[in-house]
Coordinates of N, CA and C in Angstrom, one line a residue:
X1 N 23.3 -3.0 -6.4 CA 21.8 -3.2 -6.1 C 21.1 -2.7 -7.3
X2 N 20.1 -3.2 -7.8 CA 19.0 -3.0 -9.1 C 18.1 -2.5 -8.6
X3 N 17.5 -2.2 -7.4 CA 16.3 -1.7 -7.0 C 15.6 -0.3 -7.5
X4 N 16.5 0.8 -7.3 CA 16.0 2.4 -7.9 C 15.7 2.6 -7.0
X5 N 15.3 2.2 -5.5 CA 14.4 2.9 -4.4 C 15.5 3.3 -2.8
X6 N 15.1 4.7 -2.9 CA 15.9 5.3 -1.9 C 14.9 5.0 -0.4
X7 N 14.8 4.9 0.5 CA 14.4 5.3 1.9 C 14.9 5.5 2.9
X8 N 14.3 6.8 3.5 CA 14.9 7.7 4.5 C 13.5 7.7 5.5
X9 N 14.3 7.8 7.0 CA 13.1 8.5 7.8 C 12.8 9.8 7.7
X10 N 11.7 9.9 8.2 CA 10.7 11.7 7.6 C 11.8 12.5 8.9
X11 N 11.9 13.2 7.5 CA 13.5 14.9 9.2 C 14.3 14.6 8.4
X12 N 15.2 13.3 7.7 CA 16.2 13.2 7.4 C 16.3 14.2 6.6
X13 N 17.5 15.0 6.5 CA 18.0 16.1 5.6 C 18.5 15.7 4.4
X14 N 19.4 14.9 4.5 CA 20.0 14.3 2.8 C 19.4 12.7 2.5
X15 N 19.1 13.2 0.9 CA 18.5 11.8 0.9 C 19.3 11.2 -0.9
X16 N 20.4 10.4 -0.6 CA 21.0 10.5 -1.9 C 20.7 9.5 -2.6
X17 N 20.4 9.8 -3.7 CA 20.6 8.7 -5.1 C 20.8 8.6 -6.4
X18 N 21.1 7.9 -7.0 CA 21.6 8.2 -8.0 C 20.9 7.3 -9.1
X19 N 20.5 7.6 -10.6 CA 19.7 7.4 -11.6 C 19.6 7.3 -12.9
X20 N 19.0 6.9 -13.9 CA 19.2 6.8 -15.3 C 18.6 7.7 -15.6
X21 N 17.4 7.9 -14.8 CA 16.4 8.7 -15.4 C 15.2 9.3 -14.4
X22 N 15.3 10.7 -14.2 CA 14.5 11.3 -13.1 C 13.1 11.0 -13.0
X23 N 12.4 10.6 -14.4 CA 11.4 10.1 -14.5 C 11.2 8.9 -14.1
X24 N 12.1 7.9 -13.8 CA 11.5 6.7 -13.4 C 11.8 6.5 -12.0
X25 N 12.1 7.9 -11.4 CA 12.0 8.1 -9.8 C 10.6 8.7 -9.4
X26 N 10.0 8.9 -10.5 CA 8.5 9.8 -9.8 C 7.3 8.8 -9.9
X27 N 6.9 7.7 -10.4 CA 6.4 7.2 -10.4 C 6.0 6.5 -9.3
X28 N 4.6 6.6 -8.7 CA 4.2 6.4 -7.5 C 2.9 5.3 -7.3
X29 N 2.7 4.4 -6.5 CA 2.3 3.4 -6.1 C 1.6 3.5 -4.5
X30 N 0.4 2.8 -4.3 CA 0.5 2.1 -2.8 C 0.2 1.1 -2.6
X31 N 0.5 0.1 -2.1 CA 0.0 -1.4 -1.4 C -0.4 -1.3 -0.2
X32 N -1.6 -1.9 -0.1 CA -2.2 -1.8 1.4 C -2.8 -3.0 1.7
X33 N -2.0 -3.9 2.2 CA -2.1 -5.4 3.0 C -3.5 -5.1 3.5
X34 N -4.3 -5.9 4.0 CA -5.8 -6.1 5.3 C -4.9 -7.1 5.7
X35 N -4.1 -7.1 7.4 CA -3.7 -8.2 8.2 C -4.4 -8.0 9.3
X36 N -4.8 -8.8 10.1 CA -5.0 -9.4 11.0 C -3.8 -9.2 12.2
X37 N -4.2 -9.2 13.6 CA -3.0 -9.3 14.3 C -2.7 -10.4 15.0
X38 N -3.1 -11.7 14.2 CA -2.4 -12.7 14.3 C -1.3 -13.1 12.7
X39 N -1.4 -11.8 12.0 CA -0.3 -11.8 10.6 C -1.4 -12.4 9.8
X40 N -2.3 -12.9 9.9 CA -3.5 -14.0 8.7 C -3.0 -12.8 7.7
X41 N -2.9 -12.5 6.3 CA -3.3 -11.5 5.3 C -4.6 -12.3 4.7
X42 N -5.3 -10.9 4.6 CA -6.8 -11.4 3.7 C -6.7 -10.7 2.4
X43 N -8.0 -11.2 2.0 CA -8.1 -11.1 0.4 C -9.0 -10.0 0.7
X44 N -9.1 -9.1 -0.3 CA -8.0 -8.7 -1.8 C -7.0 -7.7 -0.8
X45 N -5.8 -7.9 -1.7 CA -4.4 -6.7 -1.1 C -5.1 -5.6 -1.9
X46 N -5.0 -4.5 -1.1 CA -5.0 -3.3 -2.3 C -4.1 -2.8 -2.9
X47 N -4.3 -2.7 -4.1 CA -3.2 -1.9 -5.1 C -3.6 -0.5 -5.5
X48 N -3.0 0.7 -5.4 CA -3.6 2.0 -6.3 C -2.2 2.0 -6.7
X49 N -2.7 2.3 -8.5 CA -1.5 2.8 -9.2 C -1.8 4.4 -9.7
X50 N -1.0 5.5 -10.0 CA -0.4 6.0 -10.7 C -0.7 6.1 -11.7
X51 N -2.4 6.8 -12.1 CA -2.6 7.0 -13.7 C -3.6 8.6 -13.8
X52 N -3.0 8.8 -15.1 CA -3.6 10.2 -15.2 C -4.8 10.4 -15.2
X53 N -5.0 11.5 -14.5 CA -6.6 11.8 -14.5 C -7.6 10.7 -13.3
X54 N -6.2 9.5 -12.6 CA -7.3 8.8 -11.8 C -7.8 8.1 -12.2
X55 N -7.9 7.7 -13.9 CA -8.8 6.5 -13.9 C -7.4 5.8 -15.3
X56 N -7.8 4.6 -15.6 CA -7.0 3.7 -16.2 C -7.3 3.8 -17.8
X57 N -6.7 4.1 -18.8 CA -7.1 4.5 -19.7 C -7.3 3.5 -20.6
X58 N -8.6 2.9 -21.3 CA -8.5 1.9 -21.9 C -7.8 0.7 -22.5
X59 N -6.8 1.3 -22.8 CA -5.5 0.3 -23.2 C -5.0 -0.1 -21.6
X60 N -4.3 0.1 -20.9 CA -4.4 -0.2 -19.5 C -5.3 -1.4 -18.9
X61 N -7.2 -0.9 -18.9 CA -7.7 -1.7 -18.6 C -7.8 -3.1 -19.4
X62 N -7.5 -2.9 -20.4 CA -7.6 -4.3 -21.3 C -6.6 -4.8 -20.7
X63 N -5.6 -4.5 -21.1 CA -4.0 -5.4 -20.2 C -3.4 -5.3 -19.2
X64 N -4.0 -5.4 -18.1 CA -4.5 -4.8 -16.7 C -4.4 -6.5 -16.4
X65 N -3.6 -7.5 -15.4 CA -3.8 -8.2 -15.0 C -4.4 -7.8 -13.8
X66 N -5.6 -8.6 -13.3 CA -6.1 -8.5 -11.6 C -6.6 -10.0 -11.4
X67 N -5.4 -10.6 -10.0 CA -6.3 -11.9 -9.6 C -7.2 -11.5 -8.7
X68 N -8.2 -12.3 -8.6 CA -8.8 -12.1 -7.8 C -8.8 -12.0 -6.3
X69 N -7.4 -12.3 -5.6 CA -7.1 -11.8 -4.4 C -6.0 -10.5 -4.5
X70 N -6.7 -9.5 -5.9 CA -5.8 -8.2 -6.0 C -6.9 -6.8 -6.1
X71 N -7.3 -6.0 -5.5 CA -7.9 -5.1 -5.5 C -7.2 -3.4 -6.0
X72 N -7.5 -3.5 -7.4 CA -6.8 -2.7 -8.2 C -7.3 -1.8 -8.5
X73 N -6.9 -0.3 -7.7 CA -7.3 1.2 -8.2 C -6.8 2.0 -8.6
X74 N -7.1 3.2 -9.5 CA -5.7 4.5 -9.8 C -6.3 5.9 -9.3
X75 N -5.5 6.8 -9.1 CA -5.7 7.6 -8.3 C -4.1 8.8 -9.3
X76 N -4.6 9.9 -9.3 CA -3.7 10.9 -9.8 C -2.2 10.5 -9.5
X77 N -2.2 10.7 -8.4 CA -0.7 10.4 -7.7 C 0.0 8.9 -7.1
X78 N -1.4 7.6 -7.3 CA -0.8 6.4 -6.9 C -0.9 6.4 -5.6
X79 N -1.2 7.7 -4.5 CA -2.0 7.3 -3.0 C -3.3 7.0 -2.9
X80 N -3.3 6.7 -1.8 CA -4.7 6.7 -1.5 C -5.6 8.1 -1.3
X81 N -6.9 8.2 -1.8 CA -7.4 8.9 -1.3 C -8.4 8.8 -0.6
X82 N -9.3 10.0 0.2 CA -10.1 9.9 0.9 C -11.3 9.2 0.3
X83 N -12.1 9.3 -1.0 CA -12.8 8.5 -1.3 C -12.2 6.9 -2.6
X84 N -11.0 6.5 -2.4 CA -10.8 5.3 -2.4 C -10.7 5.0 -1.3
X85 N -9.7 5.5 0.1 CA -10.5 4.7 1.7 C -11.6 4.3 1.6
X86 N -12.8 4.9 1.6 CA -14.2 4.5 2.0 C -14.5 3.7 0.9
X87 N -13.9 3.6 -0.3 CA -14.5 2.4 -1.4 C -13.7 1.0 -0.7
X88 N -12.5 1.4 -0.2 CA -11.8 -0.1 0.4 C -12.4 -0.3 1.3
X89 N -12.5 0.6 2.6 CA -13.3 0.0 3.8 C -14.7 -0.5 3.7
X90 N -15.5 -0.2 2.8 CA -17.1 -0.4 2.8 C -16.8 -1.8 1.5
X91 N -15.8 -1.9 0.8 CA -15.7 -3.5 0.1 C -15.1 -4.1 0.5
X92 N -14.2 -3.7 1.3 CA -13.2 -4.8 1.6 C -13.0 -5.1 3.2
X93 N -13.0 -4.0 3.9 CA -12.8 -4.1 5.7 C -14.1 -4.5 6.2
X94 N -15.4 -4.1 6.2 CA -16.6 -4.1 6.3 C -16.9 -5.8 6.6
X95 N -16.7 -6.7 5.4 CA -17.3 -7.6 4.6 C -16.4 -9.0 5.6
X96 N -15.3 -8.4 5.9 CA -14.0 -9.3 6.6 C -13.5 -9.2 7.6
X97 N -14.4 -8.1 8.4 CA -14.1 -7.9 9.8 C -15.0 -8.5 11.0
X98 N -14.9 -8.2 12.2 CA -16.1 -9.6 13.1 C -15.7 -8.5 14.5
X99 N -16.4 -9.1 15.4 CA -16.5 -8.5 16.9 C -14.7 -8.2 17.3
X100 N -14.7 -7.1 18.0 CA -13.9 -7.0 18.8 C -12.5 -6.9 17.5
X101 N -12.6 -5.8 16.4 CA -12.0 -5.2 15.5 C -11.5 -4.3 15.7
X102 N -9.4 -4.6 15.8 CA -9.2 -2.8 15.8 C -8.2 -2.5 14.3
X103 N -9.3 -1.3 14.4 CA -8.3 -1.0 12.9 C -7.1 0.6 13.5
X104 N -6.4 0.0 13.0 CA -4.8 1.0 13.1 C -4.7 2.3 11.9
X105 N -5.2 3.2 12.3 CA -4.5 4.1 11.4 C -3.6 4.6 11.2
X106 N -3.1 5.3 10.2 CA -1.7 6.4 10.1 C -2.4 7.7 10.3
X107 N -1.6 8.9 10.7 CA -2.1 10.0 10.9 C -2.4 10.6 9.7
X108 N -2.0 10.2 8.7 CA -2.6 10.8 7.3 C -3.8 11.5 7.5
X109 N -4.0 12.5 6.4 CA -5.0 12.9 7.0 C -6.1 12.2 6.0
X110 N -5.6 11.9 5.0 CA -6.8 11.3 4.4 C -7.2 10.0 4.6
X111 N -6.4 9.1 5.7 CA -6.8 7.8 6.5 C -6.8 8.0 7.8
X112 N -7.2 8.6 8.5 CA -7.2 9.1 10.1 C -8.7 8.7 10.8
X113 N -9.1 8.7 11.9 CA -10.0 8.5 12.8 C -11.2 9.7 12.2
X114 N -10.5 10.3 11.9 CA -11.8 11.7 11.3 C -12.5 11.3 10.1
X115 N -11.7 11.2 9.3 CA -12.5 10.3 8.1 C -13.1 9.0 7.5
X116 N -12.9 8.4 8.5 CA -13.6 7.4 8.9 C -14.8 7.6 9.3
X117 N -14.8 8.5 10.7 CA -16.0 8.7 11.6 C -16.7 9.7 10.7
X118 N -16.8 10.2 9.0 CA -17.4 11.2 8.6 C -18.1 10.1 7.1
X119 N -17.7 9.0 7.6 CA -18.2 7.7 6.9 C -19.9 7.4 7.4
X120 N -20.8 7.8 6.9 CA -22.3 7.2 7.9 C -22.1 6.1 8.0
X121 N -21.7 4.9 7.2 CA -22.1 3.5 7.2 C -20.9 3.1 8.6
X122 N -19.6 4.1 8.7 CA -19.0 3.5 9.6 C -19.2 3.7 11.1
X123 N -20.0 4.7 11.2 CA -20.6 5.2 12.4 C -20.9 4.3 12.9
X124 N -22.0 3.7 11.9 CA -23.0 2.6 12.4 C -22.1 1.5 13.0
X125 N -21.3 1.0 11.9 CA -20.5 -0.4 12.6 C -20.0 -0.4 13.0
X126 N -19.5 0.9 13.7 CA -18.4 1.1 14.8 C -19.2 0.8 15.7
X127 N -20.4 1.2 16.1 CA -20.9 0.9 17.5 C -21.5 -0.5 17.6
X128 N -22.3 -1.0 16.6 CA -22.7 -2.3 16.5 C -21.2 -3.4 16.3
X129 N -20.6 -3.2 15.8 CA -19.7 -4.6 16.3 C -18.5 -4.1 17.2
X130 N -18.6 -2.7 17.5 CA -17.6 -2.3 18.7 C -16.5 -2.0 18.5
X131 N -16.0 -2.3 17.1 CA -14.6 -1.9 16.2 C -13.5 -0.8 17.2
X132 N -12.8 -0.7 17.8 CA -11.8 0.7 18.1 C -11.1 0.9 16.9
X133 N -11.0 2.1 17.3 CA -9.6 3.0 16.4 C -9.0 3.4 16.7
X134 N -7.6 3.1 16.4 CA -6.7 3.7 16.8 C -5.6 4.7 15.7
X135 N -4.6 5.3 16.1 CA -4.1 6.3 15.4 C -3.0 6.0 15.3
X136 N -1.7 5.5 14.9 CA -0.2 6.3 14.8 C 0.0 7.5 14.9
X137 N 0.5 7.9 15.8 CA 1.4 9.2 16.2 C 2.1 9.7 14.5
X138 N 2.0 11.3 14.4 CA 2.5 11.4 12.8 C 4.0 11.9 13.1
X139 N 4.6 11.3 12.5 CA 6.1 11.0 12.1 C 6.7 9.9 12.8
X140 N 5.9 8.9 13.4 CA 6.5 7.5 13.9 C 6.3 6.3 12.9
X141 N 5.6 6.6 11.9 CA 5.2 5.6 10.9 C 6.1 4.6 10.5
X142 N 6.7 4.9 10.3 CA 8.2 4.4 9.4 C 8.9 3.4 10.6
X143 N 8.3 3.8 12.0 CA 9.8 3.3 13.4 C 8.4 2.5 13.8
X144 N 7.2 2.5 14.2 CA 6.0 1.9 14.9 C 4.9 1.3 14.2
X145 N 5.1 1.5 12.6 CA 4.1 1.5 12.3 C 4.1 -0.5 11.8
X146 N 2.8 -1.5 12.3 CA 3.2 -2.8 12.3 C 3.8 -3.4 11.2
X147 N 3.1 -2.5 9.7 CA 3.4 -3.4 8.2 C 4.7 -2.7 8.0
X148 N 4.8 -1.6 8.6 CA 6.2 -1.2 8.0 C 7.3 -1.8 8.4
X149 N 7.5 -1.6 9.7 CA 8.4 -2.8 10.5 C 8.6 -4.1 10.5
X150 N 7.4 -4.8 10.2 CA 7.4 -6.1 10.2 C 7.0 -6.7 9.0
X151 N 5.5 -6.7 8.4 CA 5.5 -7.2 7.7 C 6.2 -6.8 6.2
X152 N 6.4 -5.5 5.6 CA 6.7 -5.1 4.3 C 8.5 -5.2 4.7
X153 N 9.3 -5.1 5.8 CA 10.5 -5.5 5.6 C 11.0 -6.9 5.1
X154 N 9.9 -8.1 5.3 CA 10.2 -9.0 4.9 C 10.0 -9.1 3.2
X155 N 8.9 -8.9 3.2 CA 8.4 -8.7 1.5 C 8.9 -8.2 0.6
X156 N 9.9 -6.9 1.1 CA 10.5 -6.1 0.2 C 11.9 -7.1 0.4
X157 N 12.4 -7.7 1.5 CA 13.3 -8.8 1.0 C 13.2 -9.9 0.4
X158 N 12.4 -10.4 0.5 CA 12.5 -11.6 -0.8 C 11.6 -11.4 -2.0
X159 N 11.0 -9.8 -2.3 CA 11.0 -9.1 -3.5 C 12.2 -8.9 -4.1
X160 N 13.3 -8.0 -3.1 CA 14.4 -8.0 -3.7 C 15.3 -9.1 -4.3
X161 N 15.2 -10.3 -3.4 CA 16.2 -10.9 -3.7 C 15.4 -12.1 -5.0
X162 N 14.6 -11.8 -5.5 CA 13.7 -12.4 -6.6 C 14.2 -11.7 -8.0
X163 N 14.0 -10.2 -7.6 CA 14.4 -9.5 -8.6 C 15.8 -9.6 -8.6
X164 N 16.7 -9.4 -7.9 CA 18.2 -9.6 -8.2 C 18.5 -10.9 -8.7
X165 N 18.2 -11.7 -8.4 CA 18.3 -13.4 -8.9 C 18.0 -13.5 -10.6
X166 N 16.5 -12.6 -10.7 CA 15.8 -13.3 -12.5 C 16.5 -11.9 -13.1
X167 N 17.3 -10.6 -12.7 CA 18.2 -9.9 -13.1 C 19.4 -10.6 -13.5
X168 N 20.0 -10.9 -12.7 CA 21.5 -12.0 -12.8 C 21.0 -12.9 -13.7
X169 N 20.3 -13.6 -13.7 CA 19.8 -14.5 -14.4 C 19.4 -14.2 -15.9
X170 N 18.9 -13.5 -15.8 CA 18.4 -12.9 -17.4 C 20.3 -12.6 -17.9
X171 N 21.1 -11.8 -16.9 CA 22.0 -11.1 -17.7 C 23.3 -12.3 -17.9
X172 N 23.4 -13.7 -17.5 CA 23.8 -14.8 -17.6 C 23.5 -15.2 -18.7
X173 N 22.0 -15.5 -18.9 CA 21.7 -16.1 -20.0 C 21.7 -15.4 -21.6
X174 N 21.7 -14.0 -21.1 CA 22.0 -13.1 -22.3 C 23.6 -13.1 -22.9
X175 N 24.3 -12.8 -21.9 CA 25.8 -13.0 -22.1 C 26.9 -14.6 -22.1
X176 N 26.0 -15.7 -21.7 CA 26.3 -16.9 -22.0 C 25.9 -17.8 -22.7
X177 N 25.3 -16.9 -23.7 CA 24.3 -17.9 -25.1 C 25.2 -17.5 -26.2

C-alpha cells in the first residue's frame, strides 16, 4: 500500500506504522464536503491546509491552484477553526441553504451548537428559516458520523485506487523505457 495514512478509532491504544520520514506524518489537512441529505454535494468543498502562521506565504498563493468549486484556507495546524467556521458558514452554508435545514455537527468544540449560536448573524437565521442543529455525541464520530461512514469511505477508495494505479503506472513506465 502507498498511502502513508494510519486510522484508528479514538481509545484505541496502539496505533502502528511505519515511515520514511516522521515529518511527512505530521502534515495536517481538512476537507469539509456541504452535502445535502439526499448526498447532492454543493459548491465550493472546503479545503484548509497546513501553513505557518495561518496564512499562505506568497509563493504558495501564486501557485495555489483553486477551481472555483474549491474553497481554499490555511490555518496553523490544517483544522478548522472557530473563526474559519463562521467565514464558511456566513459564505458558504448561509448562501446555499433553504427552509427546513439541518445542519449536523461534531462535538468539537470549535464546530459545536455553541459556536454557532455565539454567531449574531446565525441567531438570526436560525429562527427565520428554522434551521435545527444537531450534535454528534463526542467519540462516535468515526462509527455515526454520515461523511465519515459514508460518503469519505467511498472517496478515499477510489482516491486510493487512483493513486495506486498512476503509482504502478509511473513505476512501469519508468522501469520499462
Amino acid at each position: 500500500m502507498h498511502t502513508g495514512r494510519t486510522l484508528a478509532f479514538k481509545g484505541q491504544a496502539t496505533v502502528e506504522a511505519l515511515t520514511q520520514s516522521v515529518n511527512s506524518m505530521t502534515y495536517s489537512y481538512t476537507v469539509q464536503p456541504f452535502i445535502s441529505a439526499k448526498g447532492v454535494l454543493f459548491s465550493p468543498l472546503l479545503i484548509v491546509l497546513q501553513e505557518k502562521d495561518g496564512k499562505f506565504r506568497p509563493v504558495v498563493k501564486k501557485n495555489l491552484f483553486e477551481p472555483e468549486n474549491v474553497y481554499v484556507l490555511a490555518s496553523n495546524s490544517g483544522k478548522l477553526t472557530s473563526n474559519l467556521v463562521k467565514q464558511w458558514f456566513e459564505e458558504d452554508f448561509l448562501p446555499a441553504s433553504n427552509e427546513k435545514t439541518v445542519l449536523l455537527l461534531d462535538s468539537w468544540s470549535g464546530q459545536n451548537e455553541k459556536t454557532f449560536e455565539s454567531f449574531s448573524i446565525s441567531r438570526k437565521y436560525f429562527k427565520v428559516v428554522g434551521t435545527t442543529v444537531k450534535t454528534i455525541p463526542a467519540g462516535t464520530t468515526g462509527m455515526i458520523q454520515p461523511l465519515d461512514v459514508f460518503f469519505f469511505c467511498g472517496w478515499c477508495r477510489k482516491s486510493l485506487c487512483m493513486k495506486e494505479f498512476f503509482i504502478d503506472y509511473h513505476y512501469c513506465q519508468i522501469y520499462n523505457n
